[in-house]
mmCIF file of C-alpha atoms and ligand atoms in Angstrom:
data_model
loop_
_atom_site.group_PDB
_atom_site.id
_atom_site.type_symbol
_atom_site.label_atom_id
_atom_site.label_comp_id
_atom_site.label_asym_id
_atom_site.label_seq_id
_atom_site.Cartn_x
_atom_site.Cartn_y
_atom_site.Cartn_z
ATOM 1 C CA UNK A 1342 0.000 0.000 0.000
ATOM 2 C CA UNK A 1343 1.064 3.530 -0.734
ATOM 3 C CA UNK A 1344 1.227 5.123 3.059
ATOM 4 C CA UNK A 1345 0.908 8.612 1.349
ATOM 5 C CA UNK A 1346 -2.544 8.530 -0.095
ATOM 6 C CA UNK A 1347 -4.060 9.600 2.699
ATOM 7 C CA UNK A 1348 -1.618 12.826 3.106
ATOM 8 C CA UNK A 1349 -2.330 13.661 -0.710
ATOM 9 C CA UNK A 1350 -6.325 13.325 -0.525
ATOM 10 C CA UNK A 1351 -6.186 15.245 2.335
ATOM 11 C CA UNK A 1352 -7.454 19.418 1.208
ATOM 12 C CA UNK A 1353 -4.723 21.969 1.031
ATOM 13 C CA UNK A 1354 -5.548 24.421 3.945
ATOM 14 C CA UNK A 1355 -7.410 27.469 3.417
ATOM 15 C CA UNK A 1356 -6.152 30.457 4.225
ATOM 16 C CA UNK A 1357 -6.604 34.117 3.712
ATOM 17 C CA UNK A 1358 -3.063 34.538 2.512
ATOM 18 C CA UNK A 1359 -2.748 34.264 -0.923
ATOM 19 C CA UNK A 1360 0.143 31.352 -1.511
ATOM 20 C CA UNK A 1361 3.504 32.868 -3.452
ATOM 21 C CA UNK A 1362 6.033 30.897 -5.115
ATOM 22 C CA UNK A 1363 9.168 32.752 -5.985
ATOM 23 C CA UNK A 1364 12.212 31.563 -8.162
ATOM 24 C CA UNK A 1365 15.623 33.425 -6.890
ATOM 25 C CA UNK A 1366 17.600 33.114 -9.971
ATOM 26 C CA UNK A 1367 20.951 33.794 -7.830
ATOM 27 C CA UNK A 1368 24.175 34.756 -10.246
ATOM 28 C CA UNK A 1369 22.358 32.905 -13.112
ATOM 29 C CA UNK A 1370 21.064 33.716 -16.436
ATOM 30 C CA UNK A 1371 21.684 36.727 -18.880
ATOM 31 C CA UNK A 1372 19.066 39.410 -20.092
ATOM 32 C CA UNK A 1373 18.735 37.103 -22.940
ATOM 33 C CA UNK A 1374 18.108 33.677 -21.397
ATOM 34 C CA UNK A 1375 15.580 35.539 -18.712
ATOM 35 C CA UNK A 1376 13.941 36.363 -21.536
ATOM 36 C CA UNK A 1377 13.612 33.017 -23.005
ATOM 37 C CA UNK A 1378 13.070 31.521 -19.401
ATOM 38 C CA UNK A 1379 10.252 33.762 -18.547
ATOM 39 C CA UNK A 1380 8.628 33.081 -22.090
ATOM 40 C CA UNK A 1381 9.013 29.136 -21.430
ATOM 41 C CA UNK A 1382 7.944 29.609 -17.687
ATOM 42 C CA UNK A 1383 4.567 32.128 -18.888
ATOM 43 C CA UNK A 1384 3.539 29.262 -21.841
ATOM 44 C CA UNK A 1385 4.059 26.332 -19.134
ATOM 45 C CA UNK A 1386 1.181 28.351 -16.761
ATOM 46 C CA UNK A 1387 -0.669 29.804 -19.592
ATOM 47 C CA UNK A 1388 -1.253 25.913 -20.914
ATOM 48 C CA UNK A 1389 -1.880 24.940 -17.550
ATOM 49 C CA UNK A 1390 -4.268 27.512 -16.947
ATOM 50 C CA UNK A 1391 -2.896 29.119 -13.618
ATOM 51 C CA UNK A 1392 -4.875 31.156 -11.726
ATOM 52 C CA UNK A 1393 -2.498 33.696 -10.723
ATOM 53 C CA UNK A 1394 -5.038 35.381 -8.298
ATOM 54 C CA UNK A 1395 -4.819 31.763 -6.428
ATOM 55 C CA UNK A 1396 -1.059 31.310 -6.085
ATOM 56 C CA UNK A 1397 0.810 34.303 -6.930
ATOM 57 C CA UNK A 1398 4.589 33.847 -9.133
ATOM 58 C CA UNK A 1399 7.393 35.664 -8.427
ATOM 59 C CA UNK A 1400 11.061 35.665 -10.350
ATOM 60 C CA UNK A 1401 13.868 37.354 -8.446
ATOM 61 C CA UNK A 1402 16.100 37.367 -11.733
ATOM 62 C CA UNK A 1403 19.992 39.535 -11.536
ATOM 63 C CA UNK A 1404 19.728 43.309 -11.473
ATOM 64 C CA UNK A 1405 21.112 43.269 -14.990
ATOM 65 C CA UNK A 1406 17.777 41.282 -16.358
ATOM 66 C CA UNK A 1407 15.452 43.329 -14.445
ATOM 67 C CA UNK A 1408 14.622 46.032 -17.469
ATOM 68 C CA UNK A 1409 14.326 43.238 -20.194
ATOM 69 C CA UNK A 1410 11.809 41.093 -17.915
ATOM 70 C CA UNK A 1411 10.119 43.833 -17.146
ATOM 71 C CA UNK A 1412 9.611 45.148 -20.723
ATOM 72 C CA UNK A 1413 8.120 41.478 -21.860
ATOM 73 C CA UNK A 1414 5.998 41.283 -19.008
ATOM 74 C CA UNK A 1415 4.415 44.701 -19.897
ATOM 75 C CA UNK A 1416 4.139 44.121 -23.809
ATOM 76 C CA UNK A 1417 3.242 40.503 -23.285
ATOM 77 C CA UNK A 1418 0.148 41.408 -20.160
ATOM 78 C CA UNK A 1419 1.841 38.710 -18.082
ATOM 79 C CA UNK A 1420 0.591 38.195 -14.341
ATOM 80 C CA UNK A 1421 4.371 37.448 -13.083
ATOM 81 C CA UNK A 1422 5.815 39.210 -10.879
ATOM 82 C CA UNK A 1423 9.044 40.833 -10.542
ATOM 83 C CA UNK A 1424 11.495 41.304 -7.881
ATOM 84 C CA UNK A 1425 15.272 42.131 -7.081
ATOM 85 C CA UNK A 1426 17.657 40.234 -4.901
ATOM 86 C CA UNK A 1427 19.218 43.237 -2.892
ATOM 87 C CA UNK A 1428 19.053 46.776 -2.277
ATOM 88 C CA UNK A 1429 21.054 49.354 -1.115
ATOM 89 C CA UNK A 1430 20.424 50.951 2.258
ATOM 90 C CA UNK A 1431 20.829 54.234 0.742
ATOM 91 C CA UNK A 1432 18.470 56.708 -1.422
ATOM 92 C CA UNK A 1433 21.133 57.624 -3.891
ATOM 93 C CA UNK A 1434 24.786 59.144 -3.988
ATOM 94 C CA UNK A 1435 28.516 57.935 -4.329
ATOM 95 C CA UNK A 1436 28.454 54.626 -3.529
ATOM 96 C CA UNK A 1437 29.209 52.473 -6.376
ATOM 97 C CA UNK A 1438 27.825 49.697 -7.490
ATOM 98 C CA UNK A 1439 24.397 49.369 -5.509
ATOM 99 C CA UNK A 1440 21.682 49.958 -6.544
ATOM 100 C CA UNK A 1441 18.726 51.948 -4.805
ATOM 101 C CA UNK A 1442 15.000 50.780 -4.216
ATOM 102 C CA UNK A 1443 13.615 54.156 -6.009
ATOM 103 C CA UNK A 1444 15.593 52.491 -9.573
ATOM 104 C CA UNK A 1445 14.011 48.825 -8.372
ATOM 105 C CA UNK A 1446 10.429 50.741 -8.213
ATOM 106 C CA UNK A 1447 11.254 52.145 -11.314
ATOM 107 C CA UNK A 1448 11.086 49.040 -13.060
ATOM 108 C CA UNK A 1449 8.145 47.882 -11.565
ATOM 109 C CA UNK A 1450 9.849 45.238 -9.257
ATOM 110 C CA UNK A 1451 7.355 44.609 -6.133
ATOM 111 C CA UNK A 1452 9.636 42.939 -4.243
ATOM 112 C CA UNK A 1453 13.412 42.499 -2.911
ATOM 113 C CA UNK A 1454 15.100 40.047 -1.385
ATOM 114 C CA UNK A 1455 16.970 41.185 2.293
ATOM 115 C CA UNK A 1456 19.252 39.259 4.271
ATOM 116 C CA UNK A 1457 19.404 36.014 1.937
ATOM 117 C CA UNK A 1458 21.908 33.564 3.983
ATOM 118 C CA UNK A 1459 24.456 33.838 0.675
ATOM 119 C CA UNK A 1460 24.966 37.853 1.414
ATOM 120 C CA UNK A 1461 24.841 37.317 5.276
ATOM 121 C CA UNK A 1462 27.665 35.130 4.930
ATOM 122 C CA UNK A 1463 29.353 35.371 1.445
ATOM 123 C CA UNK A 1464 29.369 38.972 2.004
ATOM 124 C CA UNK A 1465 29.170 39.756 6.151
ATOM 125 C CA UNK A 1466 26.005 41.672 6.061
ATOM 126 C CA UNK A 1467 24.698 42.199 9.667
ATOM 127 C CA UNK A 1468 21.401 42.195 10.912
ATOM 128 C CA UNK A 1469 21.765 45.578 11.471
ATOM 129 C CA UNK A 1470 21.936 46.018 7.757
ATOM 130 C CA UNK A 1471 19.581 43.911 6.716
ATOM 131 C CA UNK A 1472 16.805 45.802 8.945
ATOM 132 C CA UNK A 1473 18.083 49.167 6.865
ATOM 133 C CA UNK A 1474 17.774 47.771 3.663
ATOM 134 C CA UNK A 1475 14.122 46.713 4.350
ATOM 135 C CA UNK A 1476 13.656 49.956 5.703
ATOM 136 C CA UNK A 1477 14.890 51.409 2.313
ATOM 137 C CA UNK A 1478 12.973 48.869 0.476
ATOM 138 C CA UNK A 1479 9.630 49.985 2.256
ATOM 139 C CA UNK A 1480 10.109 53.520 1.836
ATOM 140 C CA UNK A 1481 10.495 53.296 -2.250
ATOM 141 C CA UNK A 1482 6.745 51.359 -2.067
ATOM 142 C CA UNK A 1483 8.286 47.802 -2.519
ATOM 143 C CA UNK A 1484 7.756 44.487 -0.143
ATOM 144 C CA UNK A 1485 10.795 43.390 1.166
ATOM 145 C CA UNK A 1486 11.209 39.483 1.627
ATOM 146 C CA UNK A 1487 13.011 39.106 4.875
ATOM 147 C CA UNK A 1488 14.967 35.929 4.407
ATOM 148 C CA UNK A 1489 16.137 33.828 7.894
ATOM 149 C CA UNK A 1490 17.022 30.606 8.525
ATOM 150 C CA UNK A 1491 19.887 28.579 10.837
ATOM 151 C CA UNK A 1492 23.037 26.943 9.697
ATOM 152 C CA UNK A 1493 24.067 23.417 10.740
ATOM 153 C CA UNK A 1494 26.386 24.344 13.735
ATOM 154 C CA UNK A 1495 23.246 26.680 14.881
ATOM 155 C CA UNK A 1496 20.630 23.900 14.595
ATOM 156 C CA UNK A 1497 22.595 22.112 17.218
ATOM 157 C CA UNK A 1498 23.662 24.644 19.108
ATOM 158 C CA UNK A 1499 20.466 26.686 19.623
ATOM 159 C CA UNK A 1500 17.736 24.212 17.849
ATOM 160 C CA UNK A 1501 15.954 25.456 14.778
ATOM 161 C CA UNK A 1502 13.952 28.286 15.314
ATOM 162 C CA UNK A 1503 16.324 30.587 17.996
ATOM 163 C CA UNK A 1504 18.241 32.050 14.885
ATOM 164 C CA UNK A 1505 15.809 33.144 12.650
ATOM 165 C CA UNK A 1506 13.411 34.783 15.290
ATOM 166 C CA UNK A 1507 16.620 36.907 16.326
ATOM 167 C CA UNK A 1508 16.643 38.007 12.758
ATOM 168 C CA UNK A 1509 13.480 38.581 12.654
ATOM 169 C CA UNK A 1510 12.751 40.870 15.304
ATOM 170 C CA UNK A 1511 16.192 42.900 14.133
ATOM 171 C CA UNK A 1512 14.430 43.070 10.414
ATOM 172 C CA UNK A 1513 11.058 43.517 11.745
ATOM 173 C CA UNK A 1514 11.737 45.796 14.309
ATOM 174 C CA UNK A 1515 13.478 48.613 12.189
ATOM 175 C CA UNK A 1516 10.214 48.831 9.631
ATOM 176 C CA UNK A 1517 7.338 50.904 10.547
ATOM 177 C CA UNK A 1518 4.287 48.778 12.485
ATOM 178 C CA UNK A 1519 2.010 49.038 9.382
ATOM 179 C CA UNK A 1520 4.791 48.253 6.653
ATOM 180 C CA UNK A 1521 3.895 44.933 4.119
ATOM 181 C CA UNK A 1522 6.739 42.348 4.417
ATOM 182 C CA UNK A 1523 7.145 38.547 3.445
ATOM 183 C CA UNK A 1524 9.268 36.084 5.182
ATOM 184 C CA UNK A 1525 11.070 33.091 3.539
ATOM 185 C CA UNK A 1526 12.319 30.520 6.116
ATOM 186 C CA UNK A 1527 15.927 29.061 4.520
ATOM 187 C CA UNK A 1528 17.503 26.794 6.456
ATOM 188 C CA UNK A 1529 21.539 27.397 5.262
ATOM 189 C CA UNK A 1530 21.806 23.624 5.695
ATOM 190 C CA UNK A 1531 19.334 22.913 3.229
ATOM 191 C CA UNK A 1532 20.004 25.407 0.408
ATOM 192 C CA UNK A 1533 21.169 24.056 -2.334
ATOM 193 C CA UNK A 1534 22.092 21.035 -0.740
ATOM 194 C CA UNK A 1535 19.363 18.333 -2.196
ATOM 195 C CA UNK A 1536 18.448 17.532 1.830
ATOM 196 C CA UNK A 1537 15.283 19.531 1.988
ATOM 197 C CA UNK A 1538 13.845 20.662 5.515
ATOM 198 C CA UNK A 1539 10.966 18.105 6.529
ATOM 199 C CA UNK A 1540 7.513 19.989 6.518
ATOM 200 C CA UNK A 1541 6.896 19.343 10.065
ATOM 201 C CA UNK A 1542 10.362 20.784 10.672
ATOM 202 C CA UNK A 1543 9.091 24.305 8.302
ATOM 203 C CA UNK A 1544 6.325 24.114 9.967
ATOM 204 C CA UNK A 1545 7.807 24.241 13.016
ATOM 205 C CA UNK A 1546 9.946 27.274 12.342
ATOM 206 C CA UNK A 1547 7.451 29.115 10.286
ATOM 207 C CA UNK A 1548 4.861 28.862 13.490
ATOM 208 C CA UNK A 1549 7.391 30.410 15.678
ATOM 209 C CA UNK A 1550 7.699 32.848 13.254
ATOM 210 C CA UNK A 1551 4.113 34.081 13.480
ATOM 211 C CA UNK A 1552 3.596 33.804 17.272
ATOM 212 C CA UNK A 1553 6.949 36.425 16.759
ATOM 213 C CA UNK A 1554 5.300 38.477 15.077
ATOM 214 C CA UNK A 1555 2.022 39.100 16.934
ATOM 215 C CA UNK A 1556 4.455 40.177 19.304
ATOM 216 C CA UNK A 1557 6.440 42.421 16.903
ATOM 217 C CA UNK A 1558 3.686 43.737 14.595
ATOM 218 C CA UNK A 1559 0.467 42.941 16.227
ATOM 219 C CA UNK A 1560 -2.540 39.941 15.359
ATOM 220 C CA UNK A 1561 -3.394 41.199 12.522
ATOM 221 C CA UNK A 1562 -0.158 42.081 10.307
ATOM 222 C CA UNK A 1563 1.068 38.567 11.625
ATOM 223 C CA UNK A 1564 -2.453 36.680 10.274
ATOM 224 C CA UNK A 1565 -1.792 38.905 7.149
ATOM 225 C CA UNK A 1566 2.009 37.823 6.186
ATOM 226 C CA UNK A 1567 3.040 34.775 4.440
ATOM 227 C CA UNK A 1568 5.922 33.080 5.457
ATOM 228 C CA UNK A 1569 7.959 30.889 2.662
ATOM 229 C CA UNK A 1570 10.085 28.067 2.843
ATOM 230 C CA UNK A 1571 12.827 27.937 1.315
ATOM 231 C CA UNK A 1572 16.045 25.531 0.950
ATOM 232 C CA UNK A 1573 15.749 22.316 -1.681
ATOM 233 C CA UNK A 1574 12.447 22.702 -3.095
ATOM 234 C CA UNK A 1575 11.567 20.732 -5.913
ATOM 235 C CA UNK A 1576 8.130 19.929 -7.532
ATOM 236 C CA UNK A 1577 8.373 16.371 -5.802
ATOM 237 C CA UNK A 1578 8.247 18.035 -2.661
ATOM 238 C CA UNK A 1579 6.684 21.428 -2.538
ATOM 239 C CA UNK A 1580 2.839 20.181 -1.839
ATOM 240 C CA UNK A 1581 4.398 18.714 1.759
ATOM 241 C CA UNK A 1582 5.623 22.530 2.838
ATOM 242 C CA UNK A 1583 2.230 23.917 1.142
ATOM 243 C CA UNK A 1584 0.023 21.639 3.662
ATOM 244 C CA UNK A 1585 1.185 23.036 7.125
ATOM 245 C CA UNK A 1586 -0.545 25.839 8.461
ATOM 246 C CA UNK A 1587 1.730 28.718 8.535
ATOM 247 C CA UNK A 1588 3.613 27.983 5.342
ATOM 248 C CA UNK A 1589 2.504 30.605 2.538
ATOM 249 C CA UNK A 1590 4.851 29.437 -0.099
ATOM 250 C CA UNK A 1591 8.316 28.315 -1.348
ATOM 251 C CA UNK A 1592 11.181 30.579 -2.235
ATOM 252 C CA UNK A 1593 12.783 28.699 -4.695
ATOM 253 C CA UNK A 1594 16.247 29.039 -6.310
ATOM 254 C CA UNK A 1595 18.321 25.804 -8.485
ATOM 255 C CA UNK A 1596 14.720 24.426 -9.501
ATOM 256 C CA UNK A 1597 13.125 27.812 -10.807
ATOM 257 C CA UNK A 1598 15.984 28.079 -13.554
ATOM 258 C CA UNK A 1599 14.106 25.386 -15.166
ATOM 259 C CA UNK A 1600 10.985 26.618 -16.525
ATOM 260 C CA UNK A 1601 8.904 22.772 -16.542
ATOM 261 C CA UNK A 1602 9.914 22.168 -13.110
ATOM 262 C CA UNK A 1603 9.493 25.538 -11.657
ATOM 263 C CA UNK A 1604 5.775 25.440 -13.287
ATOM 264 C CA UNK A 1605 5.207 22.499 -11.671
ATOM 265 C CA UNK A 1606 6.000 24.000 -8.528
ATOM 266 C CA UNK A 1607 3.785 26.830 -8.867
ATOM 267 C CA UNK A 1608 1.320 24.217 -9.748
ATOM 268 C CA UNK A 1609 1.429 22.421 -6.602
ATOM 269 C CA UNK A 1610 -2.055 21.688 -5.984
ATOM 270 C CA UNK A 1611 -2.959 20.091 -9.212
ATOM 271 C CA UNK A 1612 0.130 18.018 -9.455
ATOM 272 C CA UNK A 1613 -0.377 16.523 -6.173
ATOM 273 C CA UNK A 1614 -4.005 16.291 -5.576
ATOM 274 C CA UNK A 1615 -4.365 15.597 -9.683
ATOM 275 C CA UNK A 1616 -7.286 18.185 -9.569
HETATM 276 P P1 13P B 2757 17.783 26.033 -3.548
HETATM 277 O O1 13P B 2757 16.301 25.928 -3.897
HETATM 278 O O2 13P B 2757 18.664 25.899 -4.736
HETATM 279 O O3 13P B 2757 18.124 25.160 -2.399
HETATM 280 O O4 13P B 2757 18.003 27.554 -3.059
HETATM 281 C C1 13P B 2757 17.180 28.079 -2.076
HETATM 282 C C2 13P B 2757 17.434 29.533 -1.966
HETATM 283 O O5 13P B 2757 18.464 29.947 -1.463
HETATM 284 C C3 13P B 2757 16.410 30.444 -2.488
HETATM 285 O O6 13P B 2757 16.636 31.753 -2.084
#
């Protein structure tokens, strides 16, 4: 008998939040193959008739793609959705090569990614910083997407969720009260390592997160924000993270450079459920 029947017949929870699947391209792809990626990845839903209004899609392509994904998804009316993977801390002025959230705005991004474990660590951004670049992100009108998540040695040092609630509330606490965020929950020991988080273990995290929250932001703005997982997520496994209660959606970065699989993912619900 196949023990996971019963998990797959069993309803996706409802939830106010609308679900969000992002693809964080990383240091991949020229303006060129976005463009051919996004065409592939808009056919793949368009055929599959996504509802976009259900489960919202996200690409987090390299600064230096932004314009030309931008243009096609203006001439071409597509529902995807566009965001950057940093942001200075600064409005504008001599300090080269960043790039401000007024020029993100500008090109119709909605959101940008802050604190991503690969800049915490690859490039020693602090806490501190990461809470100023969300504040800069907020102030140009776009969402930041707070990313936090535990390494290996922290996991058994301090258990799962002690890490990411500390960035958090650093993120979290230097926005205003009212100001629209997303988190994605990466655990650094499952990013691009193949060894996915188990759901129950996301969920775990990504509850912790909320009860934060309430005490950060108030009930409502933690009901209101979606929380992603993030770290391994393939189609095979996305419905799992999808299931639990406080996971909003999957923040997803080798598998969304493949336009079949990452449509898959963002088709979660039929895949699994065959609906
Ligand atoms: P992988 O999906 O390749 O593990 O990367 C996750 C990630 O870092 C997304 O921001």
């Amino acid at each position: 008998m196949n023990e996971q029947i019963p998990e797959l017949r069993e309803p996706l929870l409802q939830t106010d939040r609308v679900p969000l699947i992002a693809g964080n391209w990383k240091m991949n792809l020229d303006h060129l193959q976005a463009i051919a990626l996004v065409q592939k990845l808009s056919w793949a839903l368009k055929d599959a008739r996504h509802d976009y209004g259900e489960t919202e899609v996200a690409v987090f392509p390299p600064f230096t793609d932004l314009r030309s994904v931008q243009t096609l998804l203006a001439a071409d009316k597509l529902s995807l959705v566009l965001g950057a993977q940093d942001v200075s801390p600064h409005e504008s002025g001599a300090y080269t090569g960043d790039i401000s959230a007024a020029m993100l705005a500008k090109l119709e991004a909605r959101y940008v990614l802050v604190g991503h474990s690969e800049r915490r660590h690859g490039h020693g951004e602090s806490d501190e910083l990461v809470g100023q670049k969300a504040l800069a992100a907020h102030r140009a009108g776009l969402v930041p997407m707070i990313c936090v998540g535990e390494t290996a040695e922290d996991l058994e040092e301090h258990g799962a969720a002690a890490i990411p609630l500390a960035q958090l509330a650093a993120a979290v606490s230097s926005l205003p009260k009212d100001a629209e965020f997303v988190i994605a929950y990466e655990p650094v020991w499952a990013i691009g390592s193949g060894q996915a988080a188990t759901p129950e273990q996301a969920e775990e995290v990504a509850k912790a997160i909320r009860e934060s929250l309430r005490d950060l932001c108030g009930d409502e703005r933690a009901a209101a924000t979606r929380i992603l997982y993030g770290g391994s997520v393939a189609s095979q496994n996305v419905a799992g993270f999808l299931r639990q209660p406080n996971v909003d959606g999957a923040l997803v970065g080798g598998a969304s450079l493949k336009s079949d699989e990452f449509a898959k993912i963002v088709q979660f619900k039929k895949h699994v459920t065959g609906a």
